[in-house]
PDB file of C-alpha atoms in Angstrom:
ATOM      1  CA  MET A   1     -18.356 -10.587 -12.266  1.00  0.00           C
ATOM      2  CA  SER A   2     -17.448 -10.449  -8.604  1.00  0.00           C
ATOM      3  CA  ARG A   3     -13.701 -10.492  -8.025  1.00  0.00           C
ATOM      4  CA  THR A   4     -11.590 -11.539  -5.051  1.00  0.00           C
ATOM      5  CA  VAL A   5      -9.436  -8.661  -3.852  1.00  0.00           C
ATOM      6  CA  VAL A   6      -6.703  -8.923  -1.219  1.00  0.00           C
ATOM      7  CA  VAL A   7      -5.924  -5.626   0.511  1.00  0.00           C
ATOM      8  CA  ALA A   8      -2.860  -5.568   2.750  1.00  0.00           C
ATOM      9  CA  GLY A   9      -3.033  -2.851   5.358  1.00  0.00           C
ATOM     10  CA  GLY A  10      -6.802  -2.928   4.908  1.00  0.00           C
ATOM     11  CA  GLY A  11      -7.840  -2.314   8.493  1.00  0.00           C
ATOM     12  CA  THR A  12      -7.322   1.455   8.659  1.00  0.00           C
ATOM     13  CA  GLY A  13      -6.591   4.586   6.662  1.00  0.00           C
ATOM     14  CA  ILE A  14      -5.894   4.286   2.957  1.00  0.00           C
ATOM     15  CA  GLY A  15      -6.195   0.505   2.972  1.00  0.00           C
ATOM     16  CA  ARG A  16      -9.582   0.692   4.660  1.00  0.00           C
ATOM     17  CA  ALA A  17     -10.813   3.176   2.029  1.00  0.00           C
ATOM     18  CA  VAL A  18      -9.459   0.937  -0.736  1.00  0.00           C
ATOM     19  CA  ALA A  19     -11.333  -2.028   0.712  1.00  0.00           C
ATOM     20  CA  ALA A  20     -14.535   0.008   0.877  1.00  0.00           C
ATOM     21  CA  THR A  21     -14.154   0.973  -2.781  1.00  0.00           C
ATOM     22  CA  PHE A  22     -13.965  -2.654  -3.869  1.00  0.00           C
ATOM     23  CA  VAL A  23     -16.810  -3.737  -1.591  1.00  0.00           C
ATOM     24  CA  GLY A  24     -18.886  -0.946  -3.123  1.00  0.00           C
ATOM     25  CA  SER A  25     -18.166  -2.405  -6.556  1.00  0.00           C
ATOM     26  CA  GLY A  26     -19.531  -5.787  -5.488  1.00  0.00           C
ATOM     27  CA  ASP A  27     -16.169  -7.510  -4.997  1.00  0.00           C
ATOM     28  CA  ARG A  28     -15.170  -9.931  -2.250  1.00  0.00           C
ATOM     29  CA  VAL A  29     -12.410  -8.379  -0.162  1.00  0.00           C
ATOM     30  CA  VAL A  30      -9.874 -10.032   2.125  1.00  0.00           C
ATOM     31  CA  LEU A  31      -8.345  -7.584   4.606  1.00  0.00           C
ATOM     32  CA  VAL A  32      -4.828  -8.403   5.750  1.00  0.00           C
ATOM     33  CA  GLY A  33      -2.818  -6.921   8.605  1.00  0.00           C
ATOM     34  CA  ARG A  34      -1.199  -7.720  11.914  1.00  0.00           C
ATOM     35  CA  ARG A  35      -3.913  -6.432  14.288  1.00  0.00           C
ATOM     36  CA  GLU A  36      -6.757  -8.909  14.476  1.00  0.00           C
ATOM     37  CA  PRO A  37      -9.242  -6.694  16.401  1.00  0.00           C
ATOM     38  CA  THR A  38      -8.761  -3.852  13.900  1.00  0.00           C
ATOM     39  CA  LEU A  39      -9.289  -6.153  10.937  1.00  0.00           C
ATOM     40  CA  ARG A  40     -12.353  -7.753  12.481  1.00  0.00           C
ATOM     41  CA  ALA A  41     -13.936  -4.374  13.201  1.00  0.00           C
ATOM     42  CA  ALA A  42     -13.248  -3.139   9.672  1.00  0.00           C
ATOM     43  CA  ALA A  43     -14.667  -6.292   8.108  1.00  0.00           C
ATOM     44  CA  GLU A  44     -17.814  -6.073  10.213  1.00  0.00           C
ATOM     45  CA  THR A  45     -18.318  -2.477   9.106  1.00  0.00           C
ATOM     46  CA  LEU A  46     -17.755  -3.289   5.441  1.00  0.00           C
ATOM     47  CA  GLY A  47     -20.287  -6.093   5.429  1.00  0.00           C
ATOM     48  CA  PRO A  48     -20.594  -9.771   4.528  1.00  0.00           C
ATOM     49  CA  THR A  49     -18.380  -9.632   1.427  1.00  0.00           C
ATOM     50  CA  ALA A  50     -15.379  -8.644   3.567  1.00  0.00           C
ATOM     51  CA  THR A  51     -13.270 -11.159   5.455  1.00  0.00           C
ATOM     52  CA  TRP A  52      -9.882 -10.883   7.120  1.00  0.00           C
ATOM     53  CA  VAL A  53      -6.616 -12.678   7.773  1.00  0.00           C
ATOM     54  CA  ALA A  54      -4.307 -11.555  10.576  1.00  0.00           C
ATOM     55  CA  ALA A  55      -0.727 -12.146   9.403  1.00  0.00           C
ATOM     56  CA  ASP A  56       2.723 -10.587   9.506  1.00  0.00           C
ATOM     57  CA  LEU A  57       3.503 -10.128   5.822  1.00  0.00           C
ATOM     58  CA  SER A  58       7.167  -9.414   6.474  1.00  0.00           C
ATOM     59  CA  THR A  59       7.557 -13.151   7.045  1.00  0.00           C
ATOM     60  CA  ALA A  60       7.217 -16.055   4.639  1.00  0.00           C
ATOM     61  CA  ASP A  61       4.826 -17.806   7.024  1.00  0.00           C
ATOM     62  CA  GLY A  62       2.543 -14.783   7.139  1.00  0.00           C
ATOM     63  CA  ALA A  63       2.382 -14.472   3.361  1.00  0.00           C
ATOM     64  CA  ALA A  64       1.732 -18.210   3.006  1.00  0.00           C
ATOM     65  CA  GLN A  65      -1.111 -17.905   5.521  1.00  0.00           C
ATOM     66  CA  VAL A  66      -2.841 -15.387   3.252  1.00  0.00           C
ATOM     67  CA  ALA A  67      -2.334 -17.605   0.206  1.00  0.00           C
ATOM     68  CA  ARG A  68      -4.020 -20.495   2.003  1.00  0.00           C
ATOM     69  CA  ALA A  69      -7.092 -18.335   2.607  1.00  0.00           C
ATOM     70  CA  VAL A  70      -7.925 -17.754  -1.079  1.00  0.00           C
ATOM     71  CA  ASP A  71      -8.458 -20.045  -4.047  1.00  0.00           C
ATOM     72  CA  ARG A  72      -8.209 -17.378  -6.717  1.00  0.00           C
ATOM     73  CA  VAL A  73      -7.310 -13.692  -6.551  1.00  0.00           C
ATOM     74  CA  HIS A  74      -8.038 -11.031  -9.133  1.00  0.00           C
ATOM     75  CA  VAL A  75      -6.569  -7.932  -7.475  1.00  0.00           C
ATOM     76  CA  ILE A  76      -3.716  -7.628  -4.984  1.00  0.00           C
ATOM     77  CA  VAL A  77      -3.287  -4.312  -3.208  1.00  0.00           C
ATOM     78  CA  ALA A  78       0.071  -4.346  -1.417  1.00  0.00           C
ATOM     79  CA  GLY A  79      -0.529  -1.535   1.016  1.00  0.00           C
ATOM     80  CA  ALA A  80       1.139  -2.603   4.248  1.00  0.00           C
ATOM     81  CA  GLY A  81       3.837  -0.288   5.555  1.00  0.00           C
ATOM     82  CA  GLY A  82       4.889   2.315   8.059  1.00  0.00           C
ATOM     83  CA  THR A  83       7.878   3.724   9.867  1.00  0.00           C
ATOM     84  CA  GLY A  84       9.087   4.857  13.250  1.00  0.00           C
ATOM     85  CA  ALA A  85       9.812   8.446  14.216  1.00  0.00           C
ATOM     86  CA  ALA A  86      13.284   7.846  15.614  1.00  0.00           C
ATOM     87  CA  VAL A  87      16.469   9.387  14.241  1.00  0.00           C
ATOM     88  CA  PRO A  88      19.078   7.013  15.655  1.00  0.00           C
ATOM     89  CA  SER A  89      22.758   7.914  15.834  1.00  0.00           C
ATOM     90  CA  GLU A  90      24.294   4.668  17.061  1.00  0.00           C
ATOM     91  CA  LEU A  91      25.273   2.247  14.307  1.00  0.00           C
ATOM     92  CA  ASP A  92      23.359  -0.697  15.696  1.00  0.00           C
ATOM     93  CA  ALA A  93      20.208   1.419  16.077  1.00  0.00           C
ATOM     94  CA  ILE A  94      20.578   2.725  12.521  1.00  0.00           C
ATOM     95  CA  ALA A  95      20.853  -0.845  11.270  1.00  0.00           C
ATOM     96  CA  ARG A  96      17.699  -1.847  13.165  1.00  0.00           C
ATOM     97  CA  GLU A  97      15.779   1.151  11.834  1.00  0.00           C
ATOM     98  CA  TRP A  98      16.709   0.486   8.210  1.00  0.00           C
ATOM     99  CA  ARG A  99      15.992  -3.238   8.431  1.00  0.00           C
ATOM    100  CA  ALA A 100      12.649  -2.572  10.095  1.00  0.00           C
ATOM    101  CA  ASP A 101      11.577  -0.122   7.387  1.00  0.00           C
ATOM    102  CA  PHE A 102      12.715  -2.491   4.646  1.00  0.00           C
ATOM    103  CA  ASP A 103      10.812  -5.362   6.235  1.00  0.00           C
ATOM    104  CA  GLN A 104       7.538  -3.494   6.699  1.00  0.00           C
ATOM    105  CA  ASN A 105       7.531  -1.559   3.423  1.00  0.00           C
ATOM    106  CA  VAL A 106       9.284  -3.829   0.930  1.00  0.00           C
ATOM    107  CA  LEU A 107       9.138  -7.425   2.115  1.00  0.00           C
ATOM    108  CA  THR A 108       5.445  -7.112   2.981  1.00  0.00           C
ATOM    109  CA  ALA A 109       4.702  -6.346  -0.675  1.00  0.00           C
ATOM    110  CA  VAL A 110       7.215  -8.728  -2.249  1.00  0.00           C
ATOM    111  CA  LEU A 111       6.267 -11.741  -0.137  1.00  0.00           C
ATOM    112  CA  LEU A 112       2.513 -11.184  -0.442  1.00  0.00           C
ATOM    113  CA  VAL A 113       2.644 -10.970  -4.225  1.00  0.00           C
ATOM    114  CA  ALA A 114       5.030 -13.921  -4.497  1.00  0.00           C
ATOM    115  CA  ALA A 115       2.722 -16.048  -2.345  1.00  0.00           C
ATOM    116  CA  LEU A 116      -0.405 -15.090  -4.292  1.00  0.00           C
ATOM    117  CA  ARG A 117       1.080 -15.007  -7.779  1.00  0.00           C
ATOM    118  CA  PRO A 118       0.269 -18.672  -8.556  1.00  0.00           C
ATOM    119  CA  LYS A 119      -3.368 -17.844  -7.775  1.00  0.00           C
ATOM    120  CA  LEU A 120      -3.520 -14.564  -9.700  1.00  0.00           C
ATOM    121  CA  ALA A 121      -6.163 -14.637 -12.416  1.00  0.00           C
ATOM    122  CA  GLU A 122      -5.302 -13.892 -16.018  1.00  0.00           C
ATOM    123  CA  GLN A 123      -5.436 -10.156 -16.589  1.00  0.00           C
ATOM    124  CA  GLY A 124      -5.130  -9.740 -12.830  1.00  0.00           C
ATOM    125  CA  ARG A 125      -4.012  -6.552 -11.150  1.00  0.00           C
ATOM    126  CA  VAL A 126      -1.224  -5.844  -8.671  1.00  0.00           C
ATOM    127  CA  ILE A 127      -1.257  -2.378  -7.157  1.00  0.00           C
ATOM    128  CA  GLY A 128       1.412  -1.358  -4.668  1.00  0.00           C
ATOM    129  CA  ILE A 129       1.157   1.614  -2.342  1.00  0.00           C
ATOM    130  CA  GLY A 130       4.358   3.615  -2.343  1.00  0.00           C
ATOM    131  CA  SER A 131       4.899   7.123  -1.029  1.00  0.00           C
ATOM    132  CA  ILE A 132       5.829  10.620  -2.041  1.00  0.00           C
ATOM    133  CA  GLY A 133       8.626  10.116   0.474  1.00  0.00           C
ATOM    134  CA  ALA A 134      10.507   8.075  -2.116  1.00  0.00           C
ATOM    135  CA  GLN A 135      10.543  11.095  -4.426  1.00  0.00           C
ATOM    136  CA  LEU A 136      11.348  13.686  -1.792  1.00  0.00           C
ATOM    137  CA  GLY A 137      13.926  11.615   0.052  1.00  0.00           C
ATOM    138  CA  SER A 138      11.963  12.039   3.239  1.00  0.00           C
ATOM    139  CA  GLY A 139      11.893   9.921   6.338  1.00  0.00           C
ATOM    140  CA  TYR A 140      13.140  10.631   9.799  1.00  0.00           C
ATOM    141  CA  SER A 141      16.367   8.730   9.257  1.00  0.00           C
ATOM    142  CA  GLY A 142      16.144   8.351   5.461  1.00  0.00           C
ATOM    143  CA  SER A 143      15.115   4.725   5.712  1.00  0.00           C
ATOM    144  CA  TYR A 144      11.400   5.141   4.958  1.00  0.00           C
ATOM    145  CA  GLY A 145      11.887   7.027   1.686  1.00  0.00           C
ATOM    146  CA  ALA A 146      14.628   4.644   0.644  1.00  0.00           C
ATOM    147  CA  ALA A 147      12.456   1.607   1.372  1.00  0.00           C
ATOM    148  CA  LYS A 148       9.542   3.023  -0.598  1.00  0.00           C
ATOM    149  CA  ALA A 149      11.909   3.847  -3.463  1.00  0.00           C
ATOM    150  CA  ALA A 150      12.880   0.176  -3.645  1.00  0.00           C
ATOM    151  CA  LEU A 151       9.295  -0.556  -4.644  1.00  0.00           C
ATOM    152  CA  HIS A 152       9.806   1.431  -7.854  1.00  0.00           C
ATOM    153  CA  ALA A 153      12.328  -1.019  -9.282  1.00  0.00           C
ATOM    154  CA  TRP A 154      10.281  -3.956  -8.008  1.00  0.00           C
ATOM    155  CA  ILE A 155       7.076  -2.790  -9.704  1.00  0.00           C
ATOM    156  CA  PHE A 156       8.933  -2.283 -12.997  1.00  0.00           C
ATOM    157  CA  TRP A 157      10.276  -5.838 -12.805  1.00  0.00           C
ATOM    158  CA  LEU A 158       6.901  -7.228 -11.774  1.00  0.00           C
ATOM    159  CA  ALA A 159       5.103  -5.507 -14.661  1.00  0.00           C
ATOM    160  CA  ALA A 160       7.472  -7.202 -17.107  1.00  0.00           C
ATOM    161  CA  GLU A 161       6.912 -10.536 -15.414  1.00  0.00           C
ATOM    162  CA  LEU A 162       3.124 -10.314 -15.445  1.00  0.00           C
ATOM    163  CA  GLY A 163       2.660  -8.633 -18.805  1.00  0.00           C
ATOM    164  CA  PRO A 164       2.675 -11.717 -21.060  1.00  0.00           C
ATOM    165  CA  ALA A 165      -0.420 -13.027 -19.245  1.00  0.00           C
ATOM    166  CA  GLY A 166      -2.214  -9.703 -19.608  1.00  0.00           C
ATOM    167  CA  ALA A 167      -1.821  -8.833 -15.940  1.00  0.00           C
ATOM    168  CA  THR A 168      -0.643  -5.411 -14.820  1.00  0.00           C
ATOM    169  CA  ALA A 169       1.424  -4.010 -11.955  1.00  0.00           C
ATOM    170  CA  ASN A 170       1.454  -0.364 -10.916  1.00  0.00           C
ATOM    171  CA  LEU A 171       2.535   1.675  -7.914  1.00  0.00           C
ATOM    172  CA  VAL A 172       0.410   4.456  -6.438  1.00  0.00           C
ATOM    173  CA  LEU A 173       2.380   7.165  -4.637  1.00  0.00           C
ATOM    174  CA  PRO A 174       0.207   9.088  -2.170  1.00  0.00           C
ATOM    175  CA  GLY A 175       1.211  12.520  -1.021  1.00  0.00           C
ATOM    176  CA  TYR A 176       0.132  14.034   2.274  1.00  0.00           C
ATOM    177  CA  VAL A 177      -2.980  12.245   3.531  1.00  0.00           C
ATOM    178  CA  SER A 178      -3.879  13.553   6.960  1.00  0.00           C
ATOM    179  CA  ASP A 179      -6.632  11.142   7.999  1.00  0.00           C
ATOM    180  CA  THR A 180      -4.476   8.099   8.772  1.00  0.00           C
ATOM    181  CA  GLU A 181      -2.585   6.650  11.715  1.00  0.00           C
ATOM    182  CA  PHE A 182       0.736   7.165   9.956  1.00  0.00           C
ATOM    183  CA  PHE A 183       1.780  10.428  11.617  1.00  0.00           C
ATOM    184  CA  GLY A 184       0.720   9.587  15.162  1.00  0.00           C
ATOM    185  CA  ASP A 185       1.933  12.097  17.755  1.00  0.00           C
ATOM    186  CA  ARG A 186       3.785  14.060  15.097  1.00  0.00           C
ATOM    187  CA  MET A 187       0.514  15.570  13.873  1.00  0.00           C
ATOM    188  CA  ASN A 188      -0.224  19.125  14.995  1.00  0.00           C
ATOM    189  CA  PRO A 189      -1.659  22.218  13.237  1.00  0.00           C
ATOM    190  CA  GLN A 190       1.744  23.476  12.120  1.00  0.00           C
ATOM    191  CA  PHE A 191       2.789  20.062  10.784  1.00  0.00           C
ATOM    192  CA  HIS A 192      -0.498  19.810   8.884  1.00  0.00           C
ATOM    193  CA  GLN A 193      -0.395  23.299   7.399  1.00  0.00           C
ATOM    194  CA  ALA A 194       3.205  23.000   6.234  1.00  0.00           C
ATOM    195  CA  ARG A 195       2.294  19.953   4.158  1.00  0.00           C
ATOM    196  CA  VAL A 196      -0.903  21.465   2.806  1.00  0.00           C
ATOM    197  CA  ASP A 197       1.119  24.497   1.704  1.00  0.00           C
ATOM    198  CA  ARG A 198       3.314  22.247  -0.457  1.00  0.00           C
ATOM    199  CA  THR A 199       0.351  21.219  -2.597  1.00  0.00           C
ATOM    200  CA  LEU A 200      -0.998  23.116  -5.585  1.00  0.00           C
ATOM    201  CA  VAL A 201      -4.624  22.508  -4.638  1.00  0.00           C
ATOM    202  CA  GLY A 202      -4.452  23.825  -1.090  1.00  0.00           C
ATOM    203  CA  ARG A 203      -5.668  20.816   0.824  1.00  0.00           C
ATOM    204  CA  ALA A 204      -4.587  17.535   2.312  1.00  0.00           C
ATOM    205  CA  GLY A 205      -5.417  14.352   0.479  1.00  0.00           C
ATOM    206  CA  THR A 206      -7.988  11.891   1.766  1.00  0.00           C
ATOM    207  CA  PRO A 207      -7.867   8.099   1.853  1.00  0.00           C
ATOM    208  CA  GLU A 208     -10.685   8.143  -0.683  1.00  0.00           C
ATOM    209  CA  ASP A 209      -8.561  10.185  -3.113  1.00  0.00           C
ATOM    210  CA  VAL A 210      -6.045   7.345  -3.173  1.00  0.00           C
ATOM    211  CA  ALA A 211      -8.670   4.600  -3.147  1.00  0.00           C
ATOM    212  CA  SER A 212     -10.357   5.967  -6.266  1.00  0.00           C
ATOM    213  CA  VAL A 213      -7.095   5.751  -8.214  1.00  0.00           C
ATOM    214  CA  VAL A 214      -6.483   2.210  -6.970  1.00  0.00           C
ATOM    215  CA  GLY A 215      -9.998   1.281  -8.062  1.00  0.00           C
ATOM    216  CA  PHE A 216      -9.380   2.670 -11.534  1.00  0.00           C
ATOM    217  CA  LEU A 217      -6.068   0.818 -11.928  1.00  0.00           C
ATOM    218  CA  ALA A 218      -7.905  -2.394 -11.062  1.00  0.00           C
ATOM    219  CA  SER A 219     -10.586  -1.771 -13.678  1.00  0.00           C
ATOM    220  CA  PRO A 220     -10.810  -3.130 -17.261  1.00  0.00           C
ATOM    221  CA  GLU A 221     -10.374   0.434 -18.509  1.00  0.00           C
ATOM    222  CA  ALA A 222      -6.817   0.440 -17.108  1.00  0.00           C
ATOM    223  CA  SER A 223      -5.681  -2.735 -18.872  1.00  0.00           C
ATOM    224  CA  PHE A 224      -3.088  -0.826 -20.951  1.00  0.00           C
ATOM    225  CA  ILE A 225      -1.524   0.879 -17.928  1.00  0.00           C
ATOM    226  CA  THR A 226       1.325  -1.069 -16.349  1.00  0.00           C
ATOM    227  CA  GLY A 227       4.741  -0.443 -14.873  1.00  0.00           C
ATOM    228  CA  GLN A 228       3.728   3.075 -13.857  1.00  0.00           C
ATOM    229  CA  LEU A 229       4.286   5.282 -10.829  1.00  0.00           C
ATOM    230  CA  VAL A 230       1.007   7.108 -10.300  1.00  0.00           C
ATOM    231  CA  GLY A 231       1.238  10.167  -8.061  1.00  0.00           C
ATOM    232  CA  VAL A 232      -1.764  11.196  -5.964  1.00  0.00           C
ATOM    233  CA  ASN A 233      -0.245  14.178  -4.223  1.00  0.00           C
ATOM    234  CA  GLY A 234      -2.129  17.373  -5.049  1.00  0.00           C
ATOM    235  CA  GLY A 235       0.795  18.619  -7.122  1.00  0.00           C
ATOM    236  CA  THR A 236       3.445  18.452  -4.411  1.00  0.00           C
ATOM    237  CA  VAL A 237       5.617  16.495  -6.832  1.00  0.00           C
ATOM    238  CA  LEU A 238       5.166  17.161 -10.538  1.00  0.00           C
ATOM    239  CA  GLY A 239       5.329  14.560 -13.273  1.00  0.00           C
ATOM    240  CA  ARG A 240       8.115  12.227 -12.283  1.00  0.00           C
TER     241      ARG A 240
END
C-alpha cells in the first residue's frame, strides 16, 4: 500500500535522502521547508510521487498550511532544523540566539506533528531528527545542543500519547554527516578530519546512512520500537 509521507527539511541533505528512500519504496512524499525553489527542484528530481509545500514550521500558520495539503498521513519525518555559527556575548544577542535555535529545532517539530496528528493513520509513524549535539553538549553557544535535547523529552511524551492507537514515535540522532549544508563555511579539511577521528569506523556519515534508519523505523517491522533515541553516529557516542 502506498503511504503519504511528510518530510520536513526535505529539500536538501538528510531530509532529501529520506524523501528519496520513501519515493523508492513507492510512497507519496510531501517535502516541506522554507525555500520554495529548493523544494521544487528536489521534487522534480524525485519524480511525480513527490510534491512540496513551502512553509515556516516554526509558526502555527506554517504548520496549518501543511495540514491543509494532506488528507491522510502515514509517516511524519520532523527533520527541519539548523543553527547559526555565532557565539554572542551580549545578553540580548544570547536571548535571540537561544530563541532562534528553539524555534527552528523544537517548534518546527512540535507544531508540525500537532497540526498533522488528527490526520495520522492508525499505526502511523512519527520520526524526529535530533542530533549527536544533544549528547555531547555541542553548539557554538550551547543553544543548538540544548534545543535538540528538548526533543528527547518530547519524543518520550509523544510515544506515550500515540501508543494506544498503535502508532510509534522515535528520534534519530545523526552524528557527523559531512554532505549537508549544515556546516557551511565552517567546513575545511581539519574540521572534517577531527570529526571523522571521533568515530569508531573511520569515516563520516552520509545522508543515506540516516535515511535507511528512518526508513526502517517507518516500516511494519519496527512496530514494536517506540520512544527510542536511535544513534546513527559511527560510534562517536556509545549506547546512551
